mmCIF file of C-alpha atoms in Angstrom:
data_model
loop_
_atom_site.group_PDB
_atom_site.id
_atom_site.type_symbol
_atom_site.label_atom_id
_atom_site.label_comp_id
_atom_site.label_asym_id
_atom_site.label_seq_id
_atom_site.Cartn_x
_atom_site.Cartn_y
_atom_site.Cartn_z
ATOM 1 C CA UNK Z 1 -33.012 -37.303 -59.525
ATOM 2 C CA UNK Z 2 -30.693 -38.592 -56.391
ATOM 3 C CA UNK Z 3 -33.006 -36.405 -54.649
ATOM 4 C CA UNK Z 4 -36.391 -35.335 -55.672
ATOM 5 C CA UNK Z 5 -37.443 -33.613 -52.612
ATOM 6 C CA UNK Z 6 -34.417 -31.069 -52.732
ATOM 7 C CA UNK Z 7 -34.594 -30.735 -56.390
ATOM 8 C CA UNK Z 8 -38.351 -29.671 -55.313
ATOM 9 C CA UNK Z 9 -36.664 -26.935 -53.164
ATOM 10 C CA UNK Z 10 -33.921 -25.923 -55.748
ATOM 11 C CA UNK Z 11 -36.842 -25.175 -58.129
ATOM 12 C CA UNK Z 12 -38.617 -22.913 -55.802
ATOM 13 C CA UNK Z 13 -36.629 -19.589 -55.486
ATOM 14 C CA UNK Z 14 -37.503 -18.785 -51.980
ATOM 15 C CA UNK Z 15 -37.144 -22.328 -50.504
ATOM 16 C CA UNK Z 16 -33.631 -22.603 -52.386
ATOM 17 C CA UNK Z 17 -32.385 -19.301 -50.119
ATOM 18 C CA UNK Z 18 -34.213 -20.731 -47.017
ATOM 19 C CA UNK Z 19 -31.907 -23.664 -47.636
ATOM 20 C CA UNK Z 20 -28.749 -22.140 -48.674
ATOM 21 C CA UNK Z 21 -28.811 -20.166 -45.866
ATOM 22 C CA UNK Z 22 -29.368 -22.845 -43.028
ATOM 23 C CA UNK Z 23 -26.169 -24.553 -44.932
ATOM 24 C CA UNK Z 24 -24.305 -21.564 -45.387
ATOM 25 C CA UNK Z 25 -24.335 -20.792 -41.719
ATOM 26 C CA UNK Z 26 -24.037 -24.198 -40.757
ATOM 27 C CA UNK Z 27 -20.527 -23.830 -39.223
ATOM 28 C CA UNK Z 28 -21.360 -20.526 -37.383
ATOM 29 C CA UNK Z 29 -22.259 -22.593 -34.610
ATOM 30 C CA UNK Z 30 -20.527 -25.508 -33.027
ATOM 31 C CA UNK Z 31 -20.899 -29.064 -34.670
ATOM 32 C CA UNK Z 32 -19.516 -31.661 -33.830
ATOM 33 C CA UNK Z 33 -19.063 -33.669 -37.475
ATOM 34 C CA UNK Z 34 -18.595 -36.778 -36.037
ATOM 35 C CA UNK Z 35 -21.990 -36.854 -35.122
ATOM 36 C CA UNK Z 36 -24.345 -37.999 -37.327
ATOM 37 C CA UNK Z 37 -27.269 -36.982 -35.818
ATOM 38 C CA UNK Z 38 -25.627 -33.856 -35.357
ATOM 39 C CA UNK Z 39 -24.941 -33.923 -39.101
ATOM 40 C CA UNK Z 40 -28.333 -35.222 -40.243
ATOM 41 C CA UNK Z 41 -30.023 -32.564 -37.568
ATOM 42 C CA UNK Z 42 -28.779 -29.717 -39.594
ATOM 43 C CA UNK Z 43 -29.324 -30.656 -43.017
ATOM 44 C CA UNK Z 44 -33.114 -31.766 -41.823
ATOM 45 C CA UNK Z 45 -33.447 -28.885 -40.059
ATOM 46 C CA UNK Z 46 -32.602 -26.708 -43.325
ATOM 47 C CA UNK Z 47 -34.913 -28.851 -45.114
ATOM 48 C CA UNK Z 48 -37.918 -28.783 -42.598
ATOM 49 C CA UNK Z 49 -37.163 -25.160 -42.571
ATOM 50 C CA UNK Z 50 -37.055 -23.947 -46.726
ATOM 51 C CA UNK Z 51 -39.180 -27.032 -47.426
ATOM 52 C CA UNK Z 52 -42.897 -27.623 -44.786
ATOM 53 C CA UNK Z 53 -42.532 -24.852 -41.706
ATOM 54 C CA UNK Z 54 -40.233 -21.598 -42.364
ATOM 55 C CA UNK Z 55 -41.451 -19.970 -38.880
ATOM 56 C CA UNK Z 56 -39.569 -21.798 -35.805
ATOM 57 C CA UNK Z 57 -41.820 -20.091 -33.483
ATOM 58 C CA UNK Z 58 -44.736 -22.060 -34.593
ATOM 59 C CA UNK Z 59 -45.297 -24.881 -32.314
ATOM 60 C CA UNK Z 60 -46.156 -28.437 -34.033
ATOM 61 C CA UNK Z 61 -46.241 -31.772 -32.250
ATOM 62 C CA UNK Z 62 -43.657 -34.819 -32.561
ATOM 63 C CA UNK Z 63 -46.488 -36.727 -33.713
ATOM 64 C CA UNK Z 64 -47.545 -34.351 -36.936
ATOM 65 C CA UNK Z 65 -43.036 -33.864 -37.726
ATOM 66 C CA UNK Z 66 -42.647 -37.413 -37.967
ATOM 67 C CA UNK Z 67 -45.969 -38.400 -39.334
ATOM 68 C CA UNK Z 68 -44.996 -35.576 -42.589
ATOM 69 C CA UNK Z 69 -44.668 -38.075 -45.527
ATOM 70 C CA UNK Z 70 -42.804 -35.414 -47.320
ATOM 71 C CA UNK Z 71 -40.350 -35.495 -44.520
ATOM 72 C CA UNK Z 72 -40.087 -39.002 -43.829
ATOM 73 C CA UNK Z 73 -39.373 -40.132 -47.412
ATOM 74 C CA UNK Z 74 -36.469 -37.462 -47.867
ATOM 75 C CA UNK Z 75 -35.035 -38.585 -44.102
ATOM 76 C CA UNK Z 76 -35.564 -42.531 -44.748
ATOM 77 C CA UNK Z 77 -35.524 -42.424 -48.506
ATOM 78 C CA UNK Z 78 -33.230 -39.750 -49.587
ATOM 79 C CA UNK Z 79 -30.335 -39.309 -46.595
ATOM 80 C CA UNK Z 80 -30.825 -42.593 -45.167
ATOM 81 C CA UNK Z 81 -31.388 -41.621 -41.708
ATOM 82 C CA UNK Z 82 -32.563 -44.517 -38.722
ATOM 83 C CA UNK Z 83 -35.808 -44.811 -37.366
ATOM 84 C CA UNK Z 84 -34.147 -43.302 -33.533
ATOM 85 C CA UNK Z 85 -32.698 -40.572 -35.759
ATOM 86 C CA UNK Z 86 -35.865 -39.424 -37.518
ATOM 87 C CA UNK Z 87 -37.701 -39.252 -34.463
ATOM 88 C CA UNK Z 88 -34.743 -37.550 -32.123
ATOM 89 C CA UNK Z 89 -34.799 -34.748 -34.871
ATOM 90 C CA UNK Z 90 -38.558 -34.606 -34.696
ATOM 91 C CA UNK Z 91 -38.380 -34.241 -30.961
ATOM 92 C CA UNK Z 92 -35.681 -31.580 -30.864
ATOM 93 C CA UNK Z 93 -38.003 -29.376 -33.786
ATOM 94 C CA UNK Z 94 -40.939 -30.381 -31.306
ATOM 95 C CA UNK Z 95 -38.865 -29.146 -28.204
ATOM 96 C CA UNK Z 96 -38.294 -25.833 -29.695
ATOM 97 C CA UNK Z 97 -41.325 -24.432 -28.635
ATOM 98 C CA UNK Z 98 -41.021 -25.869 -25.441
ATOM 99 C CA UNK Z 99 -37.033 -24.129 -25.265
ATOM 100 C CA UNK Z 100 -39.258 -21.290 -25.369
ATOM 101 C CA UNK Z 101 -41.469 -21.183 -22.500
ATOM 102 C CA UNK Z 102 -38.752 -20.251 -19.896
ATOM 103 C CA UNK Z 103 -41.316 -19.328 -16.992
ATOM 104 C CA UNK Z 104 -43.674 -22.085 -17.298
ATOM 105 C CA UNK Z 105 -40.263 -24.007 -16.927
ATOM 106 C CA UNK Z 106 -39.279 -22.454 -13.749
ATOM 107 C CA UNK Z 107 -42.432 -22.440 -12.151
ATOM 108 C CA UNK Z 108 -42.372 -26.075 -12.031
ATOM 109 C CA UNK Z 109 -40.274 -28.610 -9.188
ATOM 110 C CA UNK Z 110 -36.897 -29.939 -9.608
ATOM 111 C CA UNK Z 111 -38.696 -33.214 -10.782
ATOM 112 C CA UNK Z 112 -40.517 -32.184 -13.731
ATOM 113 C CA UNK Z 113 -37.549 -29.577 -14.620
ATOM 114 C CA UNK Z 114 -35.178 -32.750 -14.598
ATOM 115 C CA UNK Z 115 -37.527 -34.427 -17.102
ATOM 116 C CA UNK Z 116 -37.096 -31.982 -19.655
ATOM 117 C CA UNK Z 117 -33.506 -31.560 -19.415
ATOM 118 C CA UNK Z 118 -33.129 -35.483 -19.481
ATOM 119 C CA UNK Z 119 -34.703 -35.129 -22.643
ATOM 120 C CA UNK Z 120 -32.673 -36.958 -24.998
ATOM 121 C CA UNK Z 121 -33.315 -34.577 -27.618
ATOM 122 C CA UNK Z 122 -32.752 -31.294 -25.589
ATOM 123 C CA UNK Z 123 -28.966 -30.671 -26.804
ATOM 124 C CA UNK Z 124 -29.929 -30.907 -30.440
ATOM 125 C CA UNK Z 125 -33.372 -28.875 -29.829
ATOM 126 C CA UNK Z 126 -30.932 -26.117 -28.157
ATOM 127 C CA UNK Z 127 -28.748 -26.341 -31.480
ATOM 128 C CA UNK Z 128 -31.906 -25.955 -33.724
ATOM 129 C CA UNK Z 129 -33.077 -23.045 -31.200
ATOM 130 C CA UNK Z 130 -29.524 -21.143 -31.482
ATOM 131 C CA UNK Z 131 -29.602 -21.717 -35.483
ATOM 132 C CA UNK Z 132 -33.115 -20.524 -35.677
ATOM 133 C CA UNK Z 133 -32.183 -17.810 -33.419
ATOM 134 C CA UNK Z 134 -35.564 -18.485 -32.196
ATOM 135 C CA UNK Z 135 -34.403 -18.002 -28.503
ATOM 136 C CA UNK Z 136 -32.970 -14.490 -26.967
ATOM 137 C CA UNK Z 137 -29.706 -14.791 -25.796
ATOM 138 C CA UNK Z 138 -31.081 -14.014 -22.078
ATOM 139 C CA UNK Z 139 -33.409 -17.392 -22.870
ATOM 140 C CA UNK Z 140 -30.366 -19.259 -24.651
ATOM 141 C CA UNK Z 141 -28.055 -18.801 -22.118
ATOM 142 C CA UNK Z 142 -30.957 -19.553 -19.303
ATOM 143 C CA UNK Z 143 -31.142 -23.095 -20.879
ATOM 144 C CA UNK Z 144 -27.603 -23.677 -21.581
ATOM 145 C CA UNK Z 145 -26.889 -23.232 -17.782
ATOM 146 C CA UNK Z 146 -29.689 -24.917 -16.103
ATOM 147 C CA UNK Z 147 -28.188 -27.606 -19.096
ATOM 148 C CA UNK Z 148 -24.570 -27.178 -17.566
ATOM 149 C CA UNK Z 149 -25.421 -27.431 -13.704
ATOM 150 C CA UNK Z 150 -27.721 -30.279 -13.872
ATOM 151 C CA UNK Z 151 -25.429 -32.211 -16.469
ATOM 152 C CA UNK Z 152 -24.006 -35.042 -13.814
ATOM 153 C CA UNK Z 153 -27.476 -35.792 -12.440
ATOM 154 C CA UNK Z 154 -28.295 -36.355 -16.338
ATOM 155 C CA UNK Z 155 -25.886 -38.658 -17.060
ATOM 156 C CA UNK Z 156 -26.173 -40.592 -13.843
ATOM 157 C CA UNK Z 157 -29.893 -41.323 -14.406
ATOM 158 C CA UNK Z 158 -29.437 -41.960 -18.303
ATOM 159 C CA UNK Z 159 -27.019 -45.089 -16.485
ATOM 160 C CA UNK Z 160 -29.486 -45.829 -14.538
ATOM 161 C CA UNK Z 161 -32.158 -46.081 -17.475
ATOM 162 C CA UNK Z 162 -29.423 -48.203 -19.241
ATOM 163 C CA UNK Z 163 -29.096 -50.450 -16.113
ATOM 164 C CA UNK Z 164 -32.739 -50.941 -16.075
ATOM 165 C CA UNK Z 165 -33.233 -51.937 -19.922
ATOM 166 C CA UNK Z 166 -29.990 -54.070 -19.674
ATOM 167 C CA UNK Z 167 -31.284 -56.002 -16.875
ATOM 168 C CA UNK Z 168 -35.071 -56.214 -18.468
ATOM 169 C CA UNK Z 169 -33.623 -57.264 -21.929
ATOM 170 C CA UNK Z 170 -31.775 -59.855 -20.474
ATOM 171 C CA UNK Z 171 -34.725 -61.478 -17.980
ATOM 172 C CA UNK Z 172 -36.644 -61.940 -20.855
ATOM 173 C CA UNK Z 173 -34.522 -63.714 -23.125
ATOM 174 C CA UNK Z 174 -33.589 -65.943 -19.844
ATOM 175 C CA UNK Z 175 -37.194 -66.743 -19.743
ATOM 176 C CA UNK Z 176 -37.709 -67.025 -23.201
ATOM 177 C CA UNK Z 177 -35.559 -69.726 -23.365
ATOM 178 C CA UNK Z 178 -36.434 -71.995 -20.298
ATOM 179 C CA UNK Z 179 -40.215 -71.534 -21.944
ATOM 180 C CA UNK Z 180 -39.514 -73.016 -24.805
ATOM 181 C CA UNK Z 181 -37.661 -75.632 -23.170
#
């Protein structure tokens, strides 16, 4: 089989609709297909969701998503997805649960609230959330416009994360080489 994990679901009644379904509605909300991770997000997603956990409201770690051998071999093995894409789709599945904790959210300070919406994977866990439809739209739309406001002060500290690696990459390979001179 080019695929032995979805052939596994295809032979399962109930897992094949779980699937078909995700894919089915996969246009219903935006996508941008010139994403891959976008891309690979939703297929996984369909897969994680017909194939290990059906229920979206369950929470389960980063560390137990990406550590599922079932789900690593089809993401690595089967759809040739990166190591950074594996584990920003395991965060966004992780962050779902967190997506859904709205007041623990707003009772903490602007600090802590920016940390979560810096989240790399929070766009794609909001995705997963509205496909799921494990969020009410009151909850959805809560997200989407913290999201929205706080969007500059985002990008301006993911450049200043950049900076900061750019600058640390670069000392040590200066160093590197006058050591081993």
């Amino acid at each position: 089989y080019i695929s032995p994990h979805l052939h596994q679901i295809f032979s399962d009644q109930e897992k094949s609709d779980i699937f078909c379904h995700y894919l089915s509605h996969l246009h219903d909300k935006p996508l941008d297909s010139s994403d891959p991770l976008e891309l690979f997000g939703a297929l996984v997603q369909a897969f994680y969701r017909a194939a290990i956990n059906p229920d979206p409201n369950k929470a389960i770690s980063t560390n137990q998503i990406i550590e599922n051998p079932e789900l690593v071999s089809f993401m690595r093995n089967e759809i040739g997805m990166f190591k950074h894409e594996q584990a920003m789709v395991a965060k966004a599945l992780h962050m779902q649960s967190t997506l859904r904790k709205k007041d623990d959210f707003e009772r903490r300070g602007e600090r802590r609230q920016m940390a979560v919406l810096q989240t790399e994977a929070f766009p794609l866990a909001l995705q997963f959330a509205s496909r799921d439809y494990s969020l009410s739209g009151e909850k959805w739309l809560f997200w989407t416009q913290h999201y929205e406001k706080s969007r500059d002060k985002i990008q301006i500290a993911q450049k200043r994360v950049r900076r900061k690696k750019k600058r640390t990459s670069s000392y040590k390979s200066k160093t590197s080489r006058t050591g081993s001179e």
